[in-house]
Tab-separated table of N, CA and C in Angstrom:
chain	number	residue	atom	x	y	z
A	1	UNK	N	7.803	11.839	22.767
A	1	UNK	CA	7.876	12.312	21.404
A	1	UNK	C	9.199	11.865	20.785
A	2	UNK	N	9.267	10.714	19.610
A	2	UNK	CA	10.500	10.837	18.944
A	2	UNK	C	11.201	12.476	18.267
A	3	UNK	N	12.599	11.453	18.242
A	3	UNK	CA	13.777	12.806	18.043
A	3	UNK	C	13.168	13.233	16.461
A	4	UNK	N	13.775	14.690	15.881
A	4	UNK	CA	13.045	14.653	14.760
A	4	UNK	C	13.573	14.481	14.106
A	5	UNK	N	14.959	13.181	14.027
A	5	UNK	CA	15.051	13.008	12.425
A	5	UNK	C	14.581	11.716	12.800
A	6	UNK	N	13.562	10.686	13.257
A	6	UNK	CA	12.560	9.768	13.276
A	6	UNK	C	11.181	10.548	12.854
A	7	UNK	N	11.244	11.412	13.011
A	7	UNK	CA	9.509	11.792	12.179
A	7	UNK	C	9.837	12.596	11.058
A	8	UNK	N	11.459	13.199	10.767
A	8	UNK	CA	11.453	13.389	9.530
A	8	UNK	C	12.072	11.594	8.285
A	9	UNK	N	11.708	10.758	9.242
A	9	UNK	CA	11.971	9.905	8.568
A	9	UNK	C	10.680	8.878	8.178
A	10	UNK	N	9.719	9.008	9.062
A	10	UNK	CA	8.316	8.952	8.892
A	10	UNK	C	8.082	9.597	7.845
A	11	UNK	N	7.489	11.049	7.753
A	11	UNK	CA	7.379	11.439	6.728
A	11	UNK	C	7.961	11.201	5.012
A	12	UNK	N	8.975	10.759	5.280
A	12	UNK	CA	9.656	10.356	3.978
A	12	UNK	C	8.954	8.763	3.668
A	13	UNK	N	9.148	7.852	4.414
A	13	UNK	CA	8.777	6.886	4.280
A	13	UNK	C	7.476	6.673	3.806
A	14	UNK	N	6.281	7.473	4.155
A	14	UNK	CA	5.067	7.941	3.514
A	14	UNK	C	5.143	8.231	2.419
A	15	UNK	N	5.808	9.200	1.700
A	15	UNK	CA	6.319	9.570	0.557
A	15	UNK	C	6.733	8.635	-0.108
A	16	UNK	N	7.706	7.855	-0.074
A	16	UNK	CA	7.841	6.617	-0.704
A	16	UNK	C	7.118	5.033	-1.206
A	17	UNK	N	6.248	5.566	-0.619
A	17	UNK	CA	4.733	4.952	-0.535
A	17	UNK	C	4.803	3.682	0.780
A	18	UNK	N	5.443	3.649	1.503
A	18	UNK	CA	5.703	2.604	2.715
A	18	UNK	C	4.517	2.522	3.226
A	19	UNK	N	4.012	1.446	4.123
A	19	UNK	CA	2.989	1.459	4.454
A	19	UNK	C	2.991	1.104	5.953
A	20	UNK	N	1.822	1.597	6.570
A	20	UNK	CA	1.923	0.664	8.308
A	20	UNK	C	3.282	0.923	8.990
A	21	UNK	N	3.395	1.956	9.127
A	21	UNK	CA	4.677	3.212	9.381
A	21	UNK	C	4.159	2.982	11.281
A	22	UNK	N	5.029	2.395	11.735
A	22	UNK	CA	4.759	2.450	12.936
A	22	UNK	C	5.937	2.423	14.088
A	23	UNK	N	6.312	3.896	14.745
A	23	UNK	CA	7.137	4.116	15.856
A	23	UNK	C	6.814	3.794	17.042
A	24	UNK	N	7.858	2.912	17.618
A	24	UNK	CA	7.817	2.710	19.059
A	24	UNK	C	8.971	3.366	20.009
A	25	UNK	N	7.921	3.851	21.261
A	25	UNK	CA	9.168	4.367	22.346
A	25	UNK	C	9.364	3.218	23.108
A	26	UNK	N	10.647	2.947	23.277
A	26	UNK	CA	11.304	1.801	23.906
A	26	UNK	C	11.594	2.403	25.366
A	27	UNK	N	11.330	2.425	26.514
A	27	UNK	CA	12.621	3.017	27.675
A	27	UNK	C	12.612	1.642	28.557
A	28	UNK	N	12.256	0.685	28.016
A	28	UNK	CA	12.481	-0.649	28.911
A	28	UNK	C	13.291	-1.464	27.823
A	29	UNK	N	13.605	-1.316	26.453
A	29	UNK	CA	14.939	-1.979	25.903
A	29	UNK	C	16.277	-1.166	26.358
A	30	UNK	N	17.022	-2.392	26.382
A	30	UNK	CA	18.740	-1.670	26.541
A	30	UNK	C	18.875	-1.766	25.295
A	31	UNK	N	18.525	-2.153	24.390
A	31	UNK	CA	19.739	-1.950	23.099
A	31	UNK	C	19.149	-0.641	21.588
A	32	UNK	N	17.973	0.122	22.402
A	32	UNK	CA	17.334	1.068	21.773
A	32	UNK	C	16.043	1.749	22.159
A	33	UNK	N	16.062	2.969	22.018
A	33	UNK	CA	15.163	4.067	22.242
A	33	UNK	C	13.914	4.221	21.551
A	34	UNK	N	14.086	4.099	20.426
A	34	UNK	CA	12.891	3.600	19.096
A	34	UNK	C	13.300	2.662	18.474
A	35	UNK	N	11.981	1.985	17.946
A	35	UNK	CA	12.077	0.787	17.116
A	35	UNK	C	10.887	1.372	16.097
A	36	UNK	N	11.492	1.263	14.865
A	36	UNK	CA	10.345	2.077	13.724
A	36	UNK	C	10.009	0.111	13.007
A	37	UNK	N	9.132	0.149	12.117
A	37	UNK	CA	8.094	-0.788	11.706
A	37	UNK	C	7.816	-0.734	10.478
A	38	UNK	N	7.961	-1.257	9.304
A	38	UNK	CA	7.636	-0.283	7.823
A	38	UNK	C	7.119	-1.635	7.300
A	39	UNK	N	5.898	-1.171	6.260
A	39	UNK	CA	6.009	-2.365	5.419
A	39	UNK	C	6.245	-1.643	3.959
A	40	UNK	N	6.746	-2.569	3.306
A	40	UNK	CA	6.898	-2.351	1.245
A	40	UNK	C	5.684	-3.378	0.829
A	41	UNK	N	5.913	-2.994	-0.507
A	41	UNK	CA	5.323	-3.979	-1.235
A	41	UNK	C	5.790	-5.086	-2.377
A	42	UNK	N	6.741	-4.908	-2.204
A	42	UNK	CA	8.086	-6.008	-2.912
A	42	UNK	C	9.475	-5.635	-2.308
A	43	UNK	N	10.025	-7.254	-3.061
A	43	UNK	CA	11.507	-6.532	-2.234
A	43	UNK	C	12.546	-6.148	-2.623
A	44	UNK	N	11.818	-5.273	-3.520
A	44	UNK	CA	12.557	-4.307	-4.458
A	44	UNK	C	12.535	-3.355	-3.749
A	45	UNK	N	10.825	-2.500	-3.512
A	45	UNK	CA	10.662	-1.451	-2.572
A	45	UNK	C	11.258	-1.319	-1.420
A	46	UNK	N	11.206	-2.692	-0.444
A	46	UNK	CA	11.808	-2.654	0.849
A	46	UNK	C	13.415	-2.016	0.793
A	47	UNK	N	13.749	-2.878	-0.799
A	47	UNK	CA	15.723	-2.209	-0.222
A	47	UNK	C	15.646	-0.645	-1.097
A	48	UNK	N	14.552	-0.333	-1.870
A	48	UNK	CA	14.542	0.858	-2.433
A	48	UNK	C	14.588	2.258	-0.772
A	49	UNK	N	13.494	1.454	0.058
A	49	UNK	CA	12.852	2.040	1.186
A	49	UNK	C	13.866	2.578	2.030
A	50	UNK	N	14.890	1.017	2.832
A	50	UNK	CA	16.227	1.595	2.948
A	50	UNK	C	17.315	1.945	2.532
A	51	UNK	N	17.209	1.916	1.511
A	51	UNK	CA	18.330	3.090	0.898
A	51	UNK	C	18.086	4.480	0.869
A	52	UNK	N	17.185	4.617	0.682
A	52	UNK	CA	16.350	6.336	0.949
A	52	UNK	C	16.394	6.852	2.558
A	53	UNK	N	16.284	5.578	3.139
A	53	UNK	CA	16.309	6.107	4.400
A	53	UNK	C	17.828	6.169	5.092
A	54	UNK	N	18.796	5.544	4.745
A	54	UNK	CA	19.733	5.690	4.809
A	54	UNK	C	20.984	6.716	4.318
A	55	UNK	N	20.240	6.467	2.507
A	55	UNK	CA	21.066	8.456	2.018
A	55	UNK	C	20.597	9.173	3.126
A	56	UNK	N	19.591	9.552	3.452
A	56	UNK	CA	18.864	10.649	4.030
A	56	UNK	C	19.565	10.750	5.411
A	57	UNK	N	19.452	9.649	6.596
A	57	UNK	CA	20.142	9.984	7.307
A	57	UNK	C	22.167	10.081	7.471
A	58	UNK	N	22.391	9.724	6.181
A	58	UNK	CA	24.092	10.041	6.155
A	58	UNK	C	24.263	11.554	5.606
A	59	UNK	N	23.371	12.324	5.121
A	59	UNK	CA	23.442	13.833	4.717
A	59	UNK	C	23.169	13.973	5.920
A	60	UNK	N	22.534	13.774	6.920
A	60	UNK	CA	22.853	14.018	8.191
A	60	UNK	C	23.710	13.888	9.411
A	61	UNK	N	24.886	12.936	8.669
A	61	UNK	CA	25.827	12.464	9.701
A	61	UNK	C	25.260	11.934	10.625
A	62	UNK	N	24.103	10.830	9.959
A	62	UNK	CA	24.363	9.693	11.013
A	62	UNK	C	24.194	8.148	10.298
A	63	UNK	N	25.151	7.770	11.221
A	63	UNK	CA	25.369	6.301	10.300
A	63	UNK	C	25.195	5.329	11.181
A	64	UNK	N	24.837	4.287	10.255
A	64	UNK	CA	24.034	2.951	10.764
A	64	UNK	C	25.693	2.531	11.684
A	65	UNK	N	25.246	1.687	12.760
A	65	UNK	CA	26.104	0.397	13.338
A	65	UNK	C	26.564	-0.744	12.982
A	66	UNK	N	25.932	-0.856	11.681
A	66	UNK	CA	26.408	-1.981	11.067
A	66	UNK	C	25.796	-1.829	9.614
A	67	UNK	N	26.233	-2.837	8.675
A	67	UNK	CA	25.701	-2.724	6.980
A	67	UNK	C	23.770	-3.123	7.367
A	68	UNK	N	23.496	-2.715	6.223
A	68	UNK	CA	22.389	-3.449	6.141
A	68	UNK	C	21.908	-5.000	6.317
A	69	UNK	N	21.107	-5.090	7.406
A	69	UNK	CA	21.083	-6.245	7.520
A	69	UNK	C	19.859	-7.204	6.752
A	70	UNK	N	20.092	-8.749	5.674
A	70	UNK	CA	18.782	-8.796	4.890
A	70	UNK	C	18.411	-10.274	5.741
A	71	UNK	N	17.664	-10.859	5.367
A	71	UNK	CA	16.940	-11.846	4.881
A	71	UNK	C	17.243	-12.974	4.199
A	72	UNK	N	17.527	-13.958	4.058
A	72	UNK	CA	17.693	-14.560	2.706
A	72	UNK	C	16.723	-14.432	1.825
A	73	UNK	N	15.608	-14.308	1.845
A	73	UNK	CA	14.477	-13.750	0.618
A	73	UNK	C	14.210	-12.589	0.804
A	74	UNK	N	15.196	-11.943	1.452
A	74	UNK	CA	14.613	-10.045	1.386
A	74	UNK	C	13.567	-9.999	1.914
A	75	UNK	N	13.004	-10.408	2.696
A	75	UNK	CA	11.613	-9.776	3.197
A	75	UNK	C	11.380	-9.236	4.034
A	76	UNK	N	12.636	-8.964	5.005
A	76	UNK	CA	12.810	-8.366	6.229
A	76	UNK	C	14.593	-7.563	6.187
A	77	UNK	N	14.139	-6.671	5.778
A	77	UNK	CA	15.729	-5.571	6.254
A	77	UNK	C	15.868	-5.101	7.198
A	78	UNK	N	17.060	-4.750	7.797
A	78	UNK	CA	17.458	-3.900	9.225
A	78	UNK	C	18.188	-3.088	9.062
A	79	UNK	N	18.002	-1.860	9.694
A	79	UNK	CA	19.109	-0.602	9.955
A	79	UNK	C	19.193	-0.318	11.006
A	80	UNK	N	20.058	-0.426	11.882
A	80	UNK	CA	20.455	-0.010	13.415
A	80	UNK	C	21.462	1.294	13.455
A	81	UNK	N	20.946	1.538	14.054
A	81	UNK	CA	21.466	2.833	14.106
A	81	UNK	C	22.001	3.361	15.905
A	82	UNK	N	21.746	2.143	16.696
A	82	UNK	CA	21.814	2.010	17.679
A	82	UNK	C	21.188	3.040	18.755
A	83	UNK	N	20.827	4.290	18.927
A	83	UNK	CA	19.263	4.905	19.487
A	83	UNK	C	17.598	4.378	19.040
A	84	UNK	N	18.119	3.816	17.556
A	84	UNK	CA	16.700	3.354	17.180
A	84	UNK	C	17.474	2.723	15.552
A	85	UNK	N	16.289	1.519	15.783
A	85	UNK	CA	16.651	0.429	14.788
A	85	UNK	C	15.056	0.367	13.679
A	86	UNK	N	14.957	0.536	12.525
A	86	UNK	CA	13.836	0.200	11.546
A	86	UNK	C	14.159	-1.338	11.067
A	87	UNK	N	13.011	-1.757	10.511
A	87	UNK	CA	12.615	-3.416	10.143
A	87	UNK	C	11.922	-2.653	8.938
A	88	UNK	N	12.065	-3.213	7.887
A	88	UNK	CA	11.622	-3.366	7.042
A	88	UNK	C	10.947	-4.822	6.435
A	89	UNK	N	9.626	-4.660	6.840
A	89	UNK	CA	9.046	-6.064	6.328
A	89	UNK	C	8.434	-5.911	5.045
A	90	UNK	N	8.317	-6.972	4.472
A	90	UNK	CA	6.773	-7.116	3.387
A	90	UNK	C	5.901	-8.402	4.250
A	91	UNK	N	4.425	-7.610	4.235
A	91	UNK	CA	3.444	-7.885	5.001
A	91	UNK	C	3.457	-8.697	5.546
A	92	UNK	N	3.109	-10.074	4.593
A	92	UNK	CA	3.052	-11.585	5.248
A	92	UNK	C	4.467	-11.906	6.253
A	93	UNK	N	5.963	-11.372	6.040
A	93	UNK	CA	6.744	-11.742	6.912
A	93	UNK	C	6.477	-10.529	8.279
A	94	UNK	N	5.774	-9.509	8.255
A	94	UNK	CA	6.052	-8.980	9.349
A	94	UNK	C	4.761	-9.407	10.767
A	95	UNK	N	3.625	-9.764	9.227
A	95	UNK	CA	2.783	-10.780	10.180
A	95	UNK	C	3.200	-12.025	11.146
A	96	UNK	N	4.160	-13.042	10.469
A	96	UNK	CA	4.794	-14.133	10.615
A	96	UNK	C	5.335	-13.591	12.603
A	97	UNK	N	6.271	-12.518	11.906
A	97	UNK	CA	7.186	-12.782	13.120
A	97	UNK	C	6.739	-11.578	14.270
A	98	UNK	N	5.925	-10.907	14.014
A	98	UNK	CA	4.762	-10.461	14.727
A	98	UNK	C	5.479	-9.660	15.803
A	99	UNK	N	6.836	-8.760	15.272
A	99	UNK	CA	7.514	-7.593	15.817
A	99	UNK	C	6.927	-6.980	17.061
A	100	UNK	N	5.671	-6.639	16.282
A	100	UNK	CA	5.008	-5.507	17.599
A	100	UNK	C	4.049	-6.156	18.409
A	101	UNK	N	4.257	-7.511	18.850
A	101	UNK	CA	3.342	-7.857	19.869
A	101	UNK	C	4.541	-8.452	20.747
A	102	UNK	N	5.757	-8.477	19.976
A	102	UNK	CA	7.472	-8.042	21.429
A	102	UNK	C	7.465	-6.998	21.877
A	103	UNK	N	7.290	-5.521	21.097
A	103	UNK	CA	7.227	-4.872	21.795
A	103	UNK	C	6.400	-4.184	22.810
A	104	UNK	N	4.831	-4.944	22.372
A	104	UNK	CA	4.091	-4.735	23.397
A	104	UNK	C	4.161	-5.503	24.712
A	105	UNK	N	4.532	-6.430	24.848
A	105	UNK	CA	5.442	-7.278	25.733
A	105	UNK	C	6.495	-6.393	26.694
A	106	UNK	N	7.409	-5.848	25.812
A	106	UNK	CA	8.534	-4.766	26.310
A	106	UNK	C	7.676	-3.045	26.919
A	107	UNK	N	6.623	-2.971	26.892
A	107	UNK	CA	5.907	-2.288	27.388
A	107	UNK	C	6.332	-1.008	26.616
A	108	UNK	N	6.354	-1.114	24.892
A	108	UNK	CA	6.579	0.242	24.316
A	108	UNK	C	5.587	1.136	23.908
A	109	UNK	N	5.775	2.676	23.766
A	109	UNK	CA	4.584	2.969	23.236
A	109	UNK	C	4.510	3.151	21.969
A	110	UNK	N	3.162	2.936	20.834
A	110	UNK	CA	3.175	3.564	19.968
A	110	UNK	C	3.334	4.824	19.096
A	111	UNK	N	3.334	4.841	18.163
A	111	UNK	CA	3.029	5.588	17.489
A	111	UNK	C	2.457	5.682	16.310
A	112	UNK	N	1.223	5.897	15.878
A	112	UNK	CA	0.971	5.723	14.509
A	112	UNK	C	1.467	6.427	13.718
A	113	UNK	N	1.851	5.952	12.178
A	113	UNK	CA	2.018	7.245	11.637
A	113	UNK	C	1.791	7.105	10.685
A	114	UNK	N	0.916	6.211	9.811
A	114	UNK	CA	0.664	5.832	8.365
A	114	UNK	C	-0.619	6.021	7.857
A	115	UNK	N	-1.149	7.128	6.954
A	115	UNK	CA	-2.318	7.511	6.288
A	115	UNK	C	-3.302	5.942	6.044
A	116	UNK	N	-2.478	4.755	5.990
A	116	UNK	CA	-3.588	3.056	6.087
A	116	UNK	C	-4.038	3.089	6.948
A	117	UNK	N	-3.807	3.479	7.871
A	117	UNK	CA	-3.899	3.027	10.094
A	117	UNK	C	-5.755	3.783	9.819
């Protein structure tokens, strides 16, 4: 079961209209515990997406490991947070680089969590 500020961050991300909201338990990566999965629908939404998710977890005192990481066309953002890292794709790039068939590789488990699924 993720920690709960990963499913109170699910939930928000739903809210924001994110789509294909998908948590993974990692215990065979060293460099993280969860790996969350999001898609937007422009990449406006995507940096709208993490910024929301980022206020949200700094009212919580916890802060990323590094700035936001982009893309040169924005189509893929990162927030590490180093227990667990989110990707922010828009569709066609998260198809492209096909995230979650590494981590099925890395033997993680899912999680669904998106009203599309």
């Amino acid at each position: 079961m993720p920690p709960k500020p990963i499913i109170e961050l699910e939930e928000l991300l739903l809210s924001l209209k994110a789509k294909d909201v998908m948590t993974y338990e990692c215990p065979h990566l060293d460099y993280a515990d969860h790996v969350m999965v999001v898609s937007g629908l422009s990449s406006i939404h995507l940096k709208s997406l993490a910024h929301k998710v980022h206020q949200s977890l700094k009212e919580k005192k916890i802060t990323p490991l590094n700035a936001l990481e982009t893309s040169k066309e924005d189509n893929w953002l990162i927030l590490d947070y180093g227990e667990f890292i989110i990707h922010f794709f828009l569709p066609e790039t998260r198809k492209h680089y096909d995230i979650e068939g590494l981590l099925a590789k890395a033997q993680a488990k899912v999680r669904t969590f998106s009203e599309d699924v």
